[in-house]
Amino acid sequence: MRPGAVTFHPIGIVHSPFKEKVGTPIQACFDGPTEGRIEIFERYEDGLDGVEGFSHLYVLYVFDRAIPAKLTVTPFLRDVRVGVFATRAPSRPNPIGISIVELLGLEGRFLHVRGLDMLDETPVLDIKPYVPRFDVREHARIGWMEGTTEESSRYKADARFGE
Ligand SMILES: C[S@@+](CC[C@H](N)C(=O)[O-])C[C@H]1O[C@@H](n2cnc3c(N)ncnc32)[C@H](O)[C@@H]1O
């Protein structure tokens, strides 16, 4: 494939209680069990067959309300300047988000999930099963995030994440 524009079409949309960035968890694990729904559009419904057997799913989505990207950012978790690709900042050259959610149930084309850090009406690009055997890495290093905690972050007070 030659470099150039890539077009994706959303397969669904997030229904989340979070209407604005302030107060939205910076990672789902930080803010307890926020529940919501992921609606998969009708034409993709057959793609959900078998999903109900998995307890957790990856959700890939578009940060559709992100401000323009900068290549270096100050993350919420620590007062350091680092490259955007060393962060989970929503403002990035391709504003794609990834979250692991717990699947509580599947009703038709609606996934009931727990563990949201997405804004309401976030467009969904893809759903994949979370498979510990594939995805868990023992002894992973976490760079500048080492030693950071939710308490040391400033995310709840500041909507300018990633600026
Ligand atoms: C730090 S990002 C992490 C998201 C994801 N877990 C990841 O690692 O890619 C989470 C923040 O993105 C912002 N956010 C969520 N949905 C968004 C959207 N649709 N457009 C822009 N920003 C969004 C919220 O401020 C939220 O606190």
PDB file of C-alpha atoms and ligand atoms in Angstrom:
ATOM      1  CA  MET A   1       0.000   0.000   0.000  1.00  0.00           C
ATOM      2  CA  ARG A   2       1.384   3.384  -0.946  1.00  0.00           C
ATOM      3  CA  PRO A   3       1.389   6.159   1.667  1.00  0.00           C
ATOM      4  CA  GLY A   4      -1.582   8.478   1.412  1.00  0.00           C
ATOM      5  CA  ALA A   5      -4.941   9.188   2.950  1.00  0.00           C
ATOM      6  CA  VAL A   6      -6.717   6.245   4.542  1.00  0.00           C
ATOM      7  CA  THR A   7     -10.495   6.324   4.886  1.00  0.00           C
ATOM      8  CA  PHE A   8     -12.316   4.435   7.616  1.00  0.00           C
ATOM      9  CA  HIS A   9     -16.050   4.332   8.208  1.00  0.00           C
ATOM     10  CA  PRO A  10     -17.322   4.069  11.790  1.00  0.00           C
ATOM     11  CA  ILE A  11     -18.962   0.744  12.641  1.00  0.00           C
ATOM     12  CA  GLY A  12     -20.785   2.194  15.614  1.00  0.00           C
ATOM     13  CA  ILE A  13     -21.013   4.851  18.288  1.00  0.00           C
ATOM     14  CA  VAL A  14     -20.374   5.090  22.047  1.00  0.00           C
ATOM     15  CA  HIS A  15     -23.218   5.969  24.411  1.00  0.00           C
ATOM     16  CA  SER A  16     -21.436   7.242  27.504  1.00  0.00           C
ATOM     17  CA  PRO A  17     -22.446   9.442  30.451  1.00  0.00           C
ATOM     18  CA  PHE A  18     -19.431  11.672  29.761  1.00  0.00           C
ATOM     19  CA  LYS A  19     -20.514  14.745  27.796  1.00  0.00           C
ATOM     20  CA  GLU A  20     -17.345  16.807  28.179  1.00  0.00           C
ATOM     21  CA  LYS A  21     -13.642  16.179  28.623  1.00  0.00           C
ATOM     22  CA  VAL A  22     -13.384  17.590  32.155  1.00  0.00           C
ATOM     23  CA  GLY A  23     -14.262  14.779  34.526  1.00  0.00           C
ATOM     24  CA  THR A  24     -13.895  12.032  31.923  1.00  0.00           C
ATOM     25  CA  PRO A  25     -11.396   9.436  33.214  1.00  0.00           C
ATOM     26  CA  ILE A  26      -8.014   9.551  31.494  1.00  0.00           C
ATOM     27  CA  GLN A  27      -8.087   5.763  31.596  1.00  0.00           C
ATOM     28  CA  ALA A  28     -11.091   3.653  32.424  1.00  0.00           C
ATOM     29  CA  CYS A  29      -9.253   1.954  35.292  1.00  0.00           C
ATOM     30  CA  PHE A  30      -8.967   5.310  37.099  1.00  0.00           C
ATOM     31  CA  ASP A  31     -12.577   6.119  37.656  1.00  0.00           C
ATOM     32  CA  GLY A  32     -14.382   3.009  38.742  1.00  0.00           C
ATOM     33  CA  PRO A  33     -17.143   1.177  37.027  1.00  0.00           C
ATOM     34  CA  THR A  34     -18.697   3.617  34.579  1.00  0.00           C
ATOM     35  CA  GLU A  35     -21.196   1.763  32.439  1.00  0.00           C
ATOM     36  CA  GLY A  36     -22.500   2.597  28.997  1.00  0.00           C
ATOM     37  CA  ARG A  37     -23.384   1.099  25.656  1.00  0.00           C
ATOM     38  CA  ILE A  38     -21.692   0.706  22.349  1.00  0.00           C
ATOM     39  CA  GLU A  39     -24.134   0.704  19.470  1.00  0.00           C
ATOM     40  CA  ILE A  40     -22.997  -1.213  16.405  1.00  0.00           C
ATOM     41  CA  PHE A  41     -24.673  -0.043  13.220  1.00  0.00           C
ATOM     42  CA  GLU A  42     -27.134  -2.452  11.619  1.00  0.00           C
ATOM     43  CA  ARG A  43     -25.020  -3.345   8.620  1.00  0.00           C
ATOM     44  CA  TYR A  44     -22.228  -4.607  10.930  1.00  0.00           C
ATOM     45  CA  GLU A  45     -24.442  -6.527  13.395  1.00  0.00           C
ATOM     46  CA  ASP A  46     -23.503  -9.978  12.054  1.00  0.00           C
ATOM     47  CA  GLY A  47     -19.908  -9.197  12.987  1.00  0.00           C
ATOM     48  CA  LEU A  48     -20.868  -9.436  16.660  1.00  0.00           C
ATOM     49  CA  ASP A  49     -21.509 -13.181  16.493  1.00  0.00           C
ATOM     50  CA  GLY A  50     -19.359 -14.853  19.171  1.00  0.00           C
ATOM     51  CA  VAL A  51     -18.413 -11.634  20.941  1.00  0.00           C
ATOM     52  CA  GLU A  52     -20.569 -12.547  23.964  1.00  0.00           C
ATOM     53  CA  GLY A  53     -18.065 -15.262  24.926  1.00  0.00           C
ATOM     54  CA  PHE A  54     -15.421 -12.686  25.794  1.00  0.00           C
ATOM     55  CA  SER A  55     -15.319 -10.843  29.110  1.00  0.00           C
ATOM     56  CA  HIS A  56     -13.312  -7.899  27.771  1.00  0.00           C
ATOM     57  CA  LEU A  57     -13.083  -6.156  24.427  1.00  0.00           C
ATOM     58  CA  TYR A  58     -10.751  -3.675  22.812  1.00  0.00           C
ATOM     59  CA  VAL A  59     -12.579  -0.685  21.405  1.00  0.00           C
ATOM     60  CA  LEU A  60     -10.796   1.398  18.770  1.00  0.00           C
ATOM     61  CA  TYR A  61     -12.294   4.780  18.109  1.00  0.00           C
ATOM     62  CA  VAL A  62     -11.769   8.310  16.865  1.00  0.00           C
ATOM     63  CA  PHE A  63     -11.050  11.184  19.251  1.00  0.00           C
ATOM     64  CA  ASP A  64     -13.421  13.295  17.210  1.00  0.00           C
ATOM     65  CA  ARG A  65     -13.255  16.290  19.579  1.00  0.00           C
ATOM     66  CA  ALA A  66      -9.474  16.403  20.010  1.00  0.00           C
ATOM     67  CA  ILE A  67      -7.637  19.673  19.516  1.00  0.00           C
ATOM     68  CA  PRO A  68      -4.949  19.737  16.786  1.00  0.00           C
ATOM     69  CA  ALA A  69      -1.980  17.511  17.548  1.00  0.00           C
ATOM     70  CA  LYS A  70       1.431  18.618  18.744  1.00  0.00           C
ATOM     71  CA  LEU A  71       4.393  16.267  18.555  1.00  0.00           C
ATOM     72  CA  THR A  72       5.416  16.933  22.140  1.00  0.00           C
ATOM     73  CA  VAL A  73       2.956  17.113  25.017  1.00  0.00           C
ATOM     74  CA  THR A  74       2.805  17.432  28.800  1.00  0.00           C
ATOM     75  CA  PRO A  75       0.800  14.449  29.982  1.00  0.00           C
ATOM     76  CA  PHE A  76      -1.613  14.647  32.893  1.00  0.00           C
ATOM     77  CA  LEU A  77       0.218  12.022  34.886  1.00  0.00           C
ATOM     78  CA  ARG A  78       3.548  13.822  35.164  1.00  0.00           C
ATOM     79  CA  ASP A  79       4.922  17.289  34.560  1.00  0.00           C
ATOM     80  CA  VAL A  80       7.359  16.293  31.818  1.00  0.00           C
ATOM     81  CA  ARG A  81       7.493  17.106  28.116  1.00  0.00           C
ATOM     82  CA  VAL A  82       7.483  13.939  26.028  1.00  0.00           C
ATOM     83  CA  GLY A  83       6.734  12.893  22.475  1.00  0.00           C
ATOM     84  CA  VAL A  84       3.087  12.277  21.685  1.00  0.00           C
ATOM     85  CA  PHE A  85       3.839   8.662  20.750  1.00  0.00           C
ATOM     86  CA  ALA A  86       5.077   8.077  24.310  1.00  0.00           C
ATOM     87  CA  THR A  87       1.636   9.046  25.620  1.00  0.00           C
ATOM     88  CA  ARG A  88      -2.047   8.176  25.369  1.00  0.00           C
ATOM     89  CA  ALA A  89      -2.962  11.818  24.620  1.00  0.00           C
ATOM     90  CA  PRO A  90      -6.099  12.182  22.489  1.00  0.00           C
ATOM     91  CA  SER A  91      -4.544  14.883  20.310  1.00  0.00           C
ATOM     92  CA  ARG A  92      -2.248  12.968  17.986  1.00  0.00           C
ATOM     93  CA  PRO A  93      -1.497  12.962  14.256  1.00  0.00           C
ATOM     94  CA  ASN A  94      -4.071  10.192  13.763  1.00  0.00           C
ATOM     95  CA  PRO A  95      -6.526  10.704  16.661  1.00  0.00           C
ATOM     96  CA  ILE A  96      -7.255   7.040  17.341  1.00  0.00           C
ATOM     97  CA  GLY A  97      -8.140   5.845  20.844  1.00  0.00           C
ATOM     98  CA  ILE A  98      -7.997   2.367  22.313  1.00  0.00           C
ATOM     99  CA  SER A  99      -9.786   1.223  25.465  1.00  0.00           C
ATOM    100  CA  ILE A 100     -10.349  -2.152  27.082  1.00  0.00           C
ATOM    101  CA  VAL A 101     -13.928  -2.442  28.317  1.00  0.00           C
ATOM    102  CA  GLU A 102     -15.658  -5.197  30.277  1.00  0.00           C
ATOM    103  CA  LEU A 103     -18.540  -6.741  28.364  1.00  0.00           C
ATOM    104  CA  LEU A 104     -21.602  -6.994  30.601  1.00  0.00           C
ATOM    105  CA  GLY A 105     -23.968  -8.233  27.925  1.00  0.00           C
ATOM    106  CA  LEU A 106     -24.962  -8.164  24.284  1.00  0.00           C
ATOM    107  CA  GLU A 107     -28.505  -7.213  23.299  1.00  0.00           C
ATOM    108  CA  GLY A 108     -28.954  -7.293  19.581  1.00  0.00           C
ATOM    109  CA  ARG A 109     -26.463  -4.800  18.241  1.00  0.00           C
ATOM    110  CA  PHE A 110     -25.879  -3.063  21.603  1.00  0.00           C
ATOM    111  CA  LEU A 111     -22.886  -3.968  23.747  1.00  0.00           C
ATOM    112  CA  HIS A 112     -23.412  -3.164  27.427  1.00  0.00           C
ATOM    113  CA  VAL A 113     -19.987  -2.340  28.790  1.00  0.00           C
ATOM    114  CA  ARG A 114     -18.201  -1.166  31.915  1.00  0.00           C
ATOM    115  CA  GLY A 115     -15.054   0.911  32.036  1.00  0.00           C
ATOM    116  CA  LEU A 116     -15.538   3.851  29.705  1.00  0.00           C
ATOM    117  CA  ASP A 117     -13.140   6.731  29.135  1.00  0.00           C
ATOM    118  CA  MET A 118     -14.772   7.946  25.931  1.00  0.00           C
ATOM    119  CA  LEU A 119     -17.055  10.900  25.403  1.00  0.00           C
ATOM    120  CA  ASP A 120     -20.661  10.341  24.424  1.00  0.00           C
ATOM    121  CA  GLU A 121     -21.130   9.871  20.675  1.00  0.00           C
ATOM    122  CA  THR A 122     -17.516   8.895  20.030  1.00  0.00           C
ATOM    123  CA  PRO A 123     -17.321   7.122  16.640  1.00  0.00           C
ATOM    124  CA  VAL A 124     -16.186   3.503  16.907  1.00  0.00           C
ATOM    125  CA  LEU A 125     -13.787   2.083  14.304  1.00  0.00           C
ATOM    126  CA  ASP A 126     -13.392  -1.501  15.464  1.00  0.00           C
ATOM    127  CA  ILE A 127     -14.041  -4.041  18.230  1.00  0.00           C
ATOM    128  CA  LYS A 128     -11.628  -6.875  19.006  1.00  0.00           C
ATOM    129  CA  PRO A 129     -11.591  -9.473  21.786  1.00  0.00           C
ATOM    130  CA  TYR A 130      -9.111  -8.964  24.612  1.00  0.00           C
ATOM    131  CA  VAL A 131      -7.105 -12.180  24.902  1.00  0.00           C
ATOM    132  CA  PRO A 132      -4.690 -12.316  27.851  1.00  0.00           C
ATOM    133  CA  ARG A 133      -2.585 -14.988  26.140  1.00  0.00           C
ATOM    134  CA  PHE A 134      -1.968 -12.633  23.219  1.00  0.00           C
ATOM    135  CA  ASP A 135      -1.985  -9.323  24.982  1.00  0.00           C
ATOM    136  CA  VAL A 136      -0.435  -9.519  28.466  1.00  0.00           C
ATOM    137  CA  ARG A 137       3.301  -8.884  28.601  1.00  0.00           C
ATOM    138  CA  GLU A 138       5.156  -9.742  31.806  1.00  0.00           C
ATOM    139  CA  HIS A 139       7.914  -7.327  32.873  1.00  0.00           C
ATOM    140  CA  ALA A 140       6.752  -4.476  30.653  1.00  0.00           C
ATOM    141  CA  ARG A 141       8.657  -1.205  31.190  1.00  0.00           C
ATOM    142  CA  ILE A 142       6.575   1.971  31.422  1.00  0.00           C
ATOM    143  CA  GLY A 143       9.104   4.760  30.883  1.00  0.00           C
ATOM    144  CA  TRP A 144       8.130   8.186  32.257  1.00  0.00           C
ATOM    145  CA  MET A 145       4.935   6.735  33.759  1.00  0.00           C
ATOM    146  CA  GLU A 146       6.926   4.808  36.370  1.00  0.00           C
ATOM    147  CA  GLY A 147       5.772   5.892  39.840  1.00  0.00           C
ATOM    148  CA  THR A 148       2.829   7.992  38.656  1.00  0.00           C
ATOM    149  CA  THR A 149      -0.554   7.541  40.301  1.00  0.00           C
ATOM    150  CA  GLU A 150      -4.053   8.779  39.765  1.00  0.00           C
ATOM    151  CA  GLU A 151      -3.589  11.017  42.802  1.00  0.00           C
ATOM    152  CA  SER A 152      -0.496  12.692  41.331  1.00  0.00           C
ATOM    153  CA  SER A 153      -2.331  13.504  38.108  1.00  0.00           C
ATOM    154  CA  ARG A 154      -4.199  16.713  37.360  1.00  0.00           C
ATOM    155  CA  TYR A 155      -6.674  15.295  34.898  1.00  0.00           C
ATOM    156  CA  LYS A 156      -9.922  16.053  36.685  1.00  0.00           C
ATOM    157  CA  ALA A 157      -9.180  19.735  36.923  1.00  0.00           C
ATOM    158  CA  ASP A 158      -7.889  20.374  33.455  1.00  0.00           C
ATOM    159  CA  ALA A 159      -9.517  19.847  30.076  1.00  0.00           C
ATOM    160  CA  ARG A 160      -6.363  20.643  28.136  1.00  0.00           C
ATOM    161  CA  PHE A 161      -4.986  17.132  28.127  1.00  0.00           C
ATOM    162  CA  GLY A 162      -2.255  16.727  25.587  1.00  0.00           C
ATOM    163  CA  GLU A 163      -1.865  20.372  24.707  1.00  0.00           C
TER     164      GLU A 163
HETATM  165  C1  LIG B   1      -6.095   9.965  27.758  1.00  0.00           C
HETATM  166  S1  LIG B   1      -7.356   9.449  26.638  1.00  0.00           S
HETATM  167  C2  LIG B   1      -7.134   7.726  26.764  1.00  0.00           C
HETATM  168  C3  LIG B   1      -8.098   7.005  25.906  1.00  0.00           C
HETATM  169  C4  LIG B   1      -7.748   5.570  25.603  1.00  0.00           C
HETATM  170  N1  LIG B   1      -7.901   4.699  26.758  1.00  0.00           N
HETATM  171  C5  LIG B   1      -6.373   5.450  24.991  1.00  0.00           C
HETATM  172  O1  LIG B   1      -5.444   5.092  25.708  1.00  0.00           O
HETATM  173  O2  LIG B   1      -6.245   5.688  23.787  1.00  0.00           O
HETATM  174  C6  LIG B   1      -8.865   9.676  27.515  1.00  0.00           C
HETATM  175  C7  LIG B   1      -9.326  11.093  27.431  1.00  0.00           C
HETATM  176  O3  LIG B   1      -9.642  11.368  26.081  1.00  0.00           O
HETATM  177  C8  LIG B   1     -10.639  12.372  26.019  1.00  0.00           C
HETATM  178  N2  LIG B   1     -11.644  11.903  25.079  1.00  0.00           N
HETATM  179  C9  LIG B   1     -12.480  10.852  25.196  1.00  0.00           C
HETATM  180  N3  LIG B   1     -13.272  10.744  24.128  1.00  0.00           N
HETATM  181  C10 LIG B   1     -12.915  11.754  23.287  1.00  0.00           C
HETATM  182  C11 LIG B   1     -13.366  12.181  22.010  1.00  0.00           C
HETATM  183  N4  LIG B   1     -14.338  11.552  21.355  1.00  0.00           N
HETATM  184  N5  LIG B   1     -12.761  13.271  21.446  1.00  0.00           N
HETATM  185  C12 LIG B   1     -11.775  13.916  22.092  1.00  0.00           C
HETATM  186  N6  LIG B   1     -11.321  13.585  23.314  1.00  0.00           N
HETATM  187  C13 LIG B   1     -11.884  12.516  23.908  1.00  0.00           C
HETATM  188  C14 LIG B   1     -11.198  12.558  27.430  1.00  0.00           C
HETATM  189  O4  LIG B   1     -10.687  13.772  27.934  1.00  0.00           O
HETATM  190  C15 LIG B   1     -10.588  11.381  28.211  1.00  0.00           C
HETATM  191  O5  LIG B   1     -10.304  11.760  29.541  1.00  0.00           O
END
